C-alpha cells in the first residue's frame, strides 16, 4: 500500500509538470479565476462580516481588512458592496461610494458570478460572491479580481523550479504517505481493509437498529439518508431518499422543519397518534456540507408517564396545601370547613364532612354498632355549585346502615363507590334525594372515616360530578391521607373544646353570678374572656356594714386553668378579708401575704407556676358620707367621671403587684358627688397591637366624658370604642354610679357613759323608728341597742355614739374609743354576764365589729319585712 501511494504521487507529479507545461496558458486564466473566487469567497464567509455590514459604518471597518486580505491573497482588488452594488471598500479610496462594475443580479439571487473583463493592464478575471446571514438572506457582495498576466508571470518564473519542486513534492508525499499510513494504522488500531469493511457494516447495522430515527437532509431540502426507525416513526414511503421532504406527505410541521433546516431542540410534534420529539442540527457549522441532521424519538409513552408524574406532583401539592390550610384554628367546625375547601375542586367537585354530635361539644362519640343507622351532624359542605340537593350544613343526617357513610364509620375503612347509579346500598338512603343528586350529574363517591387516636369522629365524603373522571382505587390513598390529616386536627380541636369548656365552666363558677342588691351604687359590668382561653381577671361587688359597698377588680398573670383557679382563690380571700371590715390598704397587705404563701407552695412543687405579678384594686364606698377609700396593688388607675362628664384619673399610689412583698400599700380617700361614676377595669381593655396603652387611656377618657348616660350604656360605649379586633386577654369592666343616702334616713346621737342613759337611748330609738314607720321593729331594736350601749358603757371609752341607718335593712351602730372587741360565747350557769352578745346574735340578721382610726364600731343589722 505504501509503494502504491508513492507511485501514485510520482505519477501525479509527472502529470502535473506535463500539464503545467502544456497548459500554462489556460492554467493562467483558470488560476486567475480560482484565485478571484477563493479570495472573494474567503472574505465573504469571514466571521463577523454580516455584523459589520449591518453596522453603522462598514467602510471604516472593512477598508483596512480588505487591503490586508488583498495583499495576502495576491489579488488586485477586493471590493465589498451592499446589495445595490455601492462600494464600501476599494484599493483606490476615491472610488469608495461608487457603484461596482459588473453583473450583480445572479449574486443577489445567491449565486457566485465569475466574469472576464479587459483592463489597462490586460485581461482580468472578477468573481462576485454573495454575503448571506444566518437565514440565507443576501446582505452584501464581495468582489475580487486578478489580472491574468500577473498570474502567468508567476507561473513562468516557477517553471524552472517545477522539476525540483516535483522531486521535493515526491519526497514530501512519500514522507506524508508514510506518516498518514502510520497514523491511520494507529487510529484504526491496526485494522485492515476487511476489518474496516466489517466496521462500516456494523455502523450501518447500528444506524438502522437504534430506537431513534435519523434523517439527513441536504441544503436543497432533499432526503439524503433515513434509517429504519425514522421510516417507521414518520411513515415514510419507499424511495424517500433523494426526494424533497415536502413531497413525502409528512405532517406539515415535520415537513417544514426538515425542509427549512432550522435548529430545533426537543420540539414535540404530533404525527398521527404519536408524539415525536425532534432535534435538528445544521451540518455546515464546522465547514461541512450544507444541510441538516434530524433525530426523532417517540415520546408517547414518556408523555403518559409525565402525565402520571404530574398527577402525582399535584397530589403531593394538595397534601402539602392541606397540611398548611387545615387546622389553622382549634375550632371543630372551622377545621372541617378547611378540609372541604382545600379539596374542592382539585380533588372532588363536592366535599361534605359529617361528625358525631358529641364531637362538637368536645366529647368522644359512642362506639358505633353495625346494622344500625348512624346519626351524624353535617358541619361542612363545599362544592363547585351552590344549587345542589346534598344535605345542608347543620342538618342532622341519619345514614342507613348499608350506606357507604355508615359502613365507613362503623368499619373505620374508606368506601369507594365508582358508580353511584349502580350502587344499591347508597340508593337506599333517600330515594327522592338520590334522584336529585344523580340528576345533578354526581356519579362517584369516596366515604372516608375521620379517625384519630383510635376514635372515629365522623365521615368525610368526596363527590365527583359531570365533567370529572370517576374515582379509582388510586384515589383512595389520597382521600385517606387528606382525611387522616384533618382527623388529627379535628381531634385536637375536640380536645381543646372540651378543655376550654371545662376551663370556662370553672372560670364562670368562680366569678360572681351578678351583683348583690344594695342602694349605695348603680352598677353595670362586663366580663369578656379571652378568645384563646380563660384567664385570671375578676371583679366583685361586696356589701359591707353600714350600707358601705366594696368594689374589687383583679388580674392574675397567665391563662388557663391555673390562672382561673388562682383567681378563685384570691376572690374568695378578698371576700373573707372584707368580712373583717378591713381598710383597703390593710386588706391588700393580707392578700399580698397570701400570694407570697401560694408562691412558696408552688416553689416547693417543681413545675407549678407562681402567682407573683397579680394586680388588684380595692375600693370601699360609703353612701352616708359620699366618700370612697381606694388602694391598688399594681393595678391600672380607676377613672372618676363627675356628673357633668368631666373625667379624672386620680393620682393613687400604685403599690407593688401582689406577691412581691416588702412595701406597704397606701389608701386614698376620694370625695364623689352624687351621680359620679367610678370606672374600674383590667388591662385587657387597653391592650391592643395597633395602639399603646397611653392611646387607650385617651380613648377611654374621651368615651366616658358623656354626661347623663346610664352605667349600662357607658359599658357598651367603652367596649365599642376599645374592644380589640382579636382579644388576647380577659376584659373585666365595672362601672358604679354613686348615690348618697338621704339625711332623713340617718339618725346619730351621743350617749353619756352612764348606765342610766340606756333608757333615754331606748326612748330616742322608739321615736326615730316611729318616724320611719318601723313600729314592728321597735322591740327588737330596743333590746339590741340596750345590749350594745351597755357593753360600750361597761367596757368602752368615751365618747359613745349611736347611729341608726334606715336602708334596705335597719342598721344599729354603737361606737366608742376602745379597740377592745367583744366576743360571742356561751355563758356558764354561774356567770353573771356574757349573754348580751348572744342575745344580739339571735335577734339580728348580722352583727360585727369594725375598727376606725379612733376606736371601734359594733353594728347589728335587721331584715325589714316587706322591703
Short mmCIF file of C-alpha atoms in Angstrom, two decimals, residues 389-720:
data_model
loop_
_atom_site.label_atom_id
_atom_site.label_comp_id
_atom_site.label_asym_id
_atom_site.label_seq_id
_atom_site.Cartn_x
_atom_site.Cartn_y
_atom_site.Cartn_z
CA UNK A 389 -79.57 18.70 46.67
CA UNK A 390 -76.98 17.46 49.18
CA UNK A 391 -77.79 17.74 52.87
CA UNK A 392 -77.02 21.25 54.02
CA UNK A 393 -74.58 22.20 56.73
CA UNK A 394 -76.15 22.00 60.17
CA UNK A 395 -78.58 19.18 59.36
CA UNK A 396 -78.64 16.02 61.45
CA UNK A 397 -78.46 13.15 58.96
CA UNK A 398 -79.44 9.58 59.77
CA UNK A 399 -77.41 7.39 57.41
CA UNK A 400 -78.85 3.98 56.66
CA UNK A 401 -76.83 1.07 58.00
CA UNK A 402 -75.97 -0.09 54.48
CA UNK A 403 -74.93 3.32 53.18
CA UNK A 404 -71.25 3.97 52.38
CA UNK A 405 -71.11 6.60 55.14
CA UNK A 406 -72.41 4.28 57.83
CA UNK A 407 -70.27 1.41 56.56
CA UNK A 408 -67.13 3.55 56.66
CA UNK A 409 -67.99 4.99 60.09
CA UNK A 410 -68.58 1.56 61.63
CA UNK A 411 -65.72 -0.28 59.92
CA UNK A 412 -63.19 2.54 60.08
CA UNK A 413 -62.11 1.91 56.46
CA UNK A 414 -62.72 4.04 53.35
CA UNK A 415 -65.50 3.05 50.99
CA UNK A 416 -65.22 3.63 47.22
CA UNK A 417 -68.35 3.87 45.08
CA UNK A 418 -67.18 4.41 41.49
CA UNK A 419 -70.71 4.37 40.03
CA UNK A 420 -73.48 5.73 42.24
CA UNK A 421 -76.22 4.71 39.80
CA UNK A 422 -75.25 1.08 40.16
CA UNK A 423 -74.76 1.12 43.94
CA UNK A 424 -77.86 -0.26 45.62
CA UNK A 425 -76.64 0.48 49.16
CA UNK A 426 -76.23 4.19 48.52
CA UNK A 427 -79.51 4.45 46.61
CA UNK A 428 -81.38 3.05 49.63
CA UNK A 429 -80.63 6.18 51.72
CA UNK A 430 -83.24 8.66 50.46
CA UNK A 431 -84.94 7.87 47.15
CA UNK A 432 -86.02 11.43 46.33
CA UNK A 433 -82.70 12.99 47.28
CA UNK A 434 -80.80 10.24 45.44
CA UNK A 435 -82.64 11.06 42.21
CA UNK A 436 -81.86 14.75 42.63
CA UNK A 437 -78.16 14.05 43.24
CA UNK A 438 -77.95 11.78 40.20
CA UNK A 439 -79.78 14.34 38.06
CA UNK A 440 -77.14 16.88 39.13
CA UNK A 441 -74.56 14.66 37.47
CA UNK A 442 -72.84 13.36 40.61
CA UNK A 443 -71.61 9.89 39.74
CA UNK A 444 -68.82 8.84 42.10
CA UNK A 445 -68.17 8.87 45.87
CA UNK A 446 -65.47 8.11 48.41
CA UNK A 447 -66.55 7.98 52.05
CA UNK A 448 -63.58 8.16 54.44
CA UNK A 449 -63.93 7.83 58.22
CA UNK A 450 -62.31 10.58 60.29
CA UNK A 451 -60.34 8.61 62.85
CA UNK A 452 -57.60 9.75 65.19
CA UNK A 453 -56.07 8.07 68.25
CA UNK A 454 -58.41 5.13 67.86
CA UNK A 455 -61.57 7.29 67.89
CA UNK A 456 -63.82 7.58 64.83
CA UNK A 457 -65.42 11.02 64.94
CA UNK A 458 -67.24 11.22 61.62
CA UNK A 459 -67.05 10.77 57.86
CA UNK A 460 -65.65 12.90 55.04
CA UNK A 461 -67.42 12.38 51.70
CA UNK A 462 -65.73 13.25 48.40
CA UNK A 463 -68.11 13.52 45.41
CA UNK A 464 -67.38 13.87 41.70
CA UNK A 465 -69.90 15.04 39.15
CA UNK A 466 -70.34 15.60 35.47
CA UNK A 467 -67.12 16.51 33.66
CA UNK A 468 -64.87 14.73 36.17
CA UNK A 469 -63.42 11.24 35.97
CA UNK A 470 -64.89 8.66 38.35
CA UNK A 471 -62.91 7.88 41.46
CA UNK A 472 -60.50 4.94 41.17
CA UNK A 473 -58.64 2.75 43.61
CA UNK A 474 -55.62 5.06 43.37
CA UNK A 475 -57.76 7.91 44.72
CA UNK A 476 -58.47 6.07 47.95
CA UNK A 477 -54.97 6.67 49.29
CA UNK A 478 -55.16 10.43 48.64
CA UNK A 479 -58.63 10.70 50.16
CA UNK A 480 -57.48 8.69 53.17
CA UNK A 481 -54.40 10.88 53.62
CA UNK A 482 -56.47 14.07 53.47
CA UNK A 483 -58.97 12.66 55.95
CA UNK A 484 -56.25 11.39 58.28
CA UNK A 485 -54.56 14.79 58.47
CA UNK A 486 -57.88 16.53 59.00
CA UNK A 487 -58.94 13.96 61.62
CA UNK A 488 -55.90 14.72 63.77
CA UNK A 489 -56.70 18.45 63.58
CA UNK A 490 -60.38 17.83 64.36
CA UNK A 491 -59.43 15.64 67.32
CA UNK A 492 -57.08 18.35 68.59
CA UNK A 493 -59.89 20.88 68.23
CA UNK A 494 -62.27 18.49 70.01
CA UNK A 495 -59.88 18.06 72.91
CA UNK A 496 -59.33 21.80 73.07
CA UNK A 497 -63.10 22.37 73.02
CA UNK A 498 -63.51 20.01 75.94
CA UNK A 499 -60.66 21.51 77.94
CA UNK A 500 -61.71 25.04 77.09
CA UNK A 501 -65.26 24.24 78.12
CA UNK A 502 -64.04 22.90 81.43
CA UNK A 503 -61.88 25.95 81.96
CA UNK A 504 -64.69 28.32 81.05
CA UNK A 505 -67.07 26.44 83.34
CA UNK A 506 -64.55 26.68 86.15
CA UNK A 507 -64.00 30.35 85.50
CA UNK A 508 -67.72 31.09 85.41
CA UNK A 509 -68.25 29.17 88.62
CA UNK A 510 -65.62 31.32 90.29
CA UNK A 511 -66.94 34.64 89.00
CA UNK A 512 -69.96 36.42 90.52
CA UNK A 513 -73.30 35.44 89.02
CA UNK A 514 -74.45 39.02 89.39
CA UNK A 515 -74.23 41.96 91.74
CA UNK A 516 -75.85 41.91 95.18
CA UNK A 517 -78.77 44.14 95.95
CA UNK A 518 -77.77 47.42 97.61
CA UNK A 519 -78.72 51.08 97.46
CA UNK A 520 -75.30 52.72 97.54
CA UNK A 521 -74.32 52.27 93.89
CA UNK A 522 -75.93 51.79 90.49
CA UNK A 523 -73.68 49.13 88.98
CA UNK A 524 -73.10 47.75 85.49
CA UNK A 525 -70.37 45.31 84.49
CA UNK A 526 -68.98 43.34 81.58
CA UNK A 527 -66.72 40.31 81.64
CA UNK A 528 -65.28 39.06 78.32
CA UNK A 529 -62.99 36.00 78.42
CA UNK A 530 -60.05 35.92 76.02
CA UNK A 531 -60.56 34.22 72.66
CA UNK A 532 -57.55 31.95 73.17
CA UNK A 533 -58.56 30.63 76.59
CA UNK A 534 -59.61 31.58 80.08
CA UNK A 535 -57.61 33.97 82.20
CA UNK A 536 -57.39 35.24 85.74
CA UNK A 537 -59.30 38.54 85.61
CA UNK A 538 -62.09 39.01 88.14
CA UNK A 539 -64.33 41.60 89.72
CA UNK A 540 -66.59 41.65 92.72
CA UNK A 541 -69.18 43.80 94.48
CA UNK A 542 -69.30 43.12 98.22
CA UNK A 543 -71.84 44.75 100.58
CA UNK A 544 -70.25 45.84 103.84
CA UNK A 545 -71.61 47.04 107.14
CA UNK A 546 -73.10 50.49 107.45
CA UNK A 547 -74.53 50.46 103.86
CA UNK A 548 -70.99 50.58 102.53
CA UNK A 549 -70.03 48.63 99.37
CA UNK A 550 -66.63 47.26 98.36
CA UNK A 551 -65.63 47.22 94.68
CA UNK A 552 -62.88 44.83 93.61
CA UNK A 553 -61.10 44.32 90.28
CA UNK A 554 -58.11 41.99 89.94
CA UNK A 555 -55.93 40.31 87.33
CA UNK A 556 -53.89 37.11 87.75
CA UNK A 557 -51.00 36.73 85.31
CA UNK A 558 -51.22 33.96 82.72
CA UNK A 559 -54.01 31.97 81.15
CA UNK A 560 -55.55 28.57 81.59
CA UNK A 561 -56.90 26.51 84.43
CA UNK A 562 -54.17 27.55 86.84
CA UNK A 563 -54.91 31.24 86.34
CA UNK A 564 -58.66 30.65 86.73
CA UNK A 565 -58.18 28.56 89.89
CA UNK A 566 -55.84 31.14 91.38
CA UNK A 567 -58.34 33.85 90.58
CA UNK A 568 -60.97 31.90 92.52
CA UNK A 569 -58.66 31.60 95.50
CA UNK A 570 -57.89 35.31 95.53
CA UNK A 571 -61.53 36.29 95.07
CA UNK A 572 -62.52 34.07 97.98
CA UNK A 573 -59.72 35.54 100.08
CA UNK A 574 -60.87 39.09 99.33
CA UNK A 575 -64.43 38.22 100.30
CA UNK A 576 -63.24 36.68 103.55
CA UNK A 577 -60.97 39.61 104.36
CA UNK A 578 -63.79 42.04 103.58
CA UNK A 579 -65.97 40.47 106.31
CA UNK A 580 -63.39 41.74 108.76
CA UNK A 581 -64.19 45.30 107.63
CA UNK A 582 -60.50 45.95 106.95
CA UNK A 583 -59.42 49.20 105.29
CA UNK A 584 -58.35 48.78 101.63
CA UNK A 585 -54.63 49.11 102.34
CA UNK A 586 -54.72 46.51 105.13
CA UNK A 587 -56.80 44.13 103.04
CA UNK A 588 -54.28 44.32 100.16
CA UNK A 589 -51.50 43.69 102.68
CA UNK A 590 -53.17 40.46 103.80
CA UNK A 591 -53.79 39.49 100.17
CA UNK A 592 -50.14 40.13 99.36
CA UNK A 593 -49.09 37.77 102.15
CA UNK A 594 -51.47 35.13 100.83
CA UNK A 595 -49.99 35.35 97.32
CA UNK A 596 -46.49 35.06 98.74
CA UNK A 597 -47.58 31.92 100.61
CA UNK A 598 -49.09 30.46 97.43
CA UNK A 599 -45.82 31.12 95.59
CA UNK A 600 -43.84 29.40 98.32
CA UNK A 601 -46.03 26.33 97.94
CA UNK A 602 -45.59 26.48 94.15
CA UNK A 603 -41.80 26.71 94.53
CA UNK A 604 -41.87 23.56 96.64
CA UNK A 605 -43.73 21.77 93.82
CA UNK A 606 -41.45 21.78 90.80
CA UNK A 607 -43.10 22.94 87.60
CA UNK A 608 -46.11 24.69 89.16
CA UNK A 609 -46.40 28.33 88.01
CA UNK A 610 -46.32 31.16 90.52
CA UNK A 611 -48.82 33.98 91.04
CA UNK A 612 -46.34 36.82 91.52
CA UNK A 613 -47.37 39.73 89.35
CA UNK A 614 -51.11 39.60 90.04
CA UNK A 615 -52.74 43.00 90.45
CA UNK A 616 -55.77 44.16 92.43
CA UNK A 617 -57.71 47.33 93.16
CA UNK A 618 -59.94 47.50 96.24
CA UNK A 619 -62.33 50.40 96.86
CA UNK A 620 -64.87 50.96 99.66
CA UNK A 621 -67.69 53.44 99.02
CA UNK A 622 -69.68 54.93 101.92
CA UNK A 623 -73.03 56.39 100.75
CA UNK A 624 -73.61 58.11 104.09
CA UNK A 625 -70.61 60.40 103.54
CA UNK A 626 -70.13 60.22 99.73
CA UNK A 627 -66.51 59.12 100.13
CA UNK A 628 -64.58 56.28 98.57
CA UNK A 629 -61.36 54.82 100.01
CA UNK A 630 -59.19 53.22 97.29
CA UNK A 631 -55.93 51.25 97.33
CA UNK A 632 -54.28 49.37 94.50
CA UNK A 633 -51.57 46.77 94.06
CA UNK A 634 -50.00 47.41 90.66
CA UNK A 635 -53.41 47.75 89.02
CA UNK A 636 -54.32 50.39 86.36
CA UNK A 637 -55.74 53.63 87.66
CA UNK A 638 -59.52 53.93 88.00
CA UNK A 639 -61.44 56.65 86.22
CA UNK A 640 -63.73 59.07 88.05
CA UNK A 641 -66.48 60.59 85.91
CA UNK A 642 -68.16 63.57 87.57
CA UNK A 643 -71.85 64.31 86.97
CA UNK A 644 -71.01 66.99 84.37
CA UNK A 645 -68.97 64.49 82.31
CA UNK A 646 -65.54 65.58 83.49
CA UNK A 647 -63.17 62.62 83.67
CA UNK A 648 -60.29 62.27 86.07
CA UNK A 649 -57.58 59.68 86.61
CA UNK A 650 -56.99 60.20 90.36
CA UNK A 651 -53.39 60.15 91.47
CA UNK A 652 -53.35 56.99 93.56
CA UNK A 653 -50.19 55.32 94.91
CA UNK A 654 -49.52 52.38 92.61
CA UNK A 655 -48.31 49.87 95.17
CA UNK A 656 -46.35 46.78 94.12
CA UNK A 657 -48.09 43.83 92.42
CA UNK A 658 -49.23 41.11 94.78
CA UNK A 659 -46.61 38.64 95.92
CA UNK A 660 -43.56 40.92 95.82
CA UNK A 661 -43.85 41.92 99.48
CA UNK A 662 -41.66 44.33 101.41
CA UNK A 663 -43.60 47.52 100.65
CA UNK A 664 -46.81 48.72 102.34
CA UNK A 665 -49.93 49.72 100.47
CA UNK A 666 -51.47 53.14 100.80
CA UNK A 667 -55.15 54.06 100.63
CA UNK A 668 -56.51 57.33 99.25
CA UNK A 669 -59.92 58.77 100.08
CA UNK A 670 -61.89 60.31 97.20
CA UNK A 671 -64.93 62.54 97.55
CA UNK A 672 -67.51 61.53 94.96
CA UNK A 673 -70.52 63.81 94.44
CA UNK A 674 -73.81 62.02 93.95
CA UNK A 675 -74.17 60.88 90.34
CA UNK A 676 -70.43 60.42 89.87
CA UNK A 677 -69.15 57.20 88.28
CA UNK A 678 -66.21 55.11 89.36
CA UNK A 679 -64.85 53.06 86.44
CA UNK A 680 -62.68 50.04 87.24
CA UNK A 681 -61.16 47.76 84.58
CA UNK A 682 -58.36 45.32 83.80
CA UNK A 683 -55.51 45.94 81.37
CA UNK A 684 -57.08 43.69 78.72
CA UNK A 685 -59.41 46.60 77.89
CA UNK A 686 -56.48 48.81 76.88
CA UNK A 687 -54.12 46.27 75.29
CA UNK A 688 -54.15 46.22 71.51
CA UNK A 689 -51.41 45.59 68.94
CA UNK A 690 -52.48 48.65 66.96
CA UNK A 691 -52.06 51.18 69.80
CA UNK A 692 -50.16 51.73 73.01
CA UNK A 693 -51.69 51.96 76.48
CA UNK A 694 -51.45 55.75 76.51
CA UNK A 695 -53.63 55.96 73.42
CA UNK A 696 -56.05 53.50 75.02
CA UNK A 697 -56.34 55.68 78.12
CA UNK A 698 -57.05 58.72 75.95
CA UNK A 699 -59.82 56.86 74.13
CA UNK A 700 -61.23 55.63 77.45
CA UNK A 701 -61.32 59.13 78.90
CA UNK A 702 -62.95 60.57 75.78
CA UNK A 703 -65.58 57.83 75.69
CA UNK A 704 -66.50 58.30 79.34
CA UNK A 705 -66.83 62.08 79.06
CA UNK A 706 -70.52 61.95 78.15
CA UNK A 707 -72.95 63.02 80.91
CA UNK A 708 -76.45 61.67 81.52
CA UNK A 709 -75.59 58.18 80.34
CA UNK A 710 -76.55 55.11 82.36
CA UNK A 711 -73.84 52.70 83.54
CA UNK A 712 -75.15 50.05 81.12
CA UNK A 713 -74.91 52.47 78.19
CA UNK A 714 -71.47 53.51 79.33
CA UNK A 715 -70.31 49.87 79.34
CA UNK A 716 -71.48 49.41 75.76
CA UNK A 717 -69.82 52.64 74.65
CA UNK A 718 -66.48 51.74 76.25
CA UNK A 719 -66.40 48.26 74.73
CA UNK A 720 -67.43 49.64 71.36
#
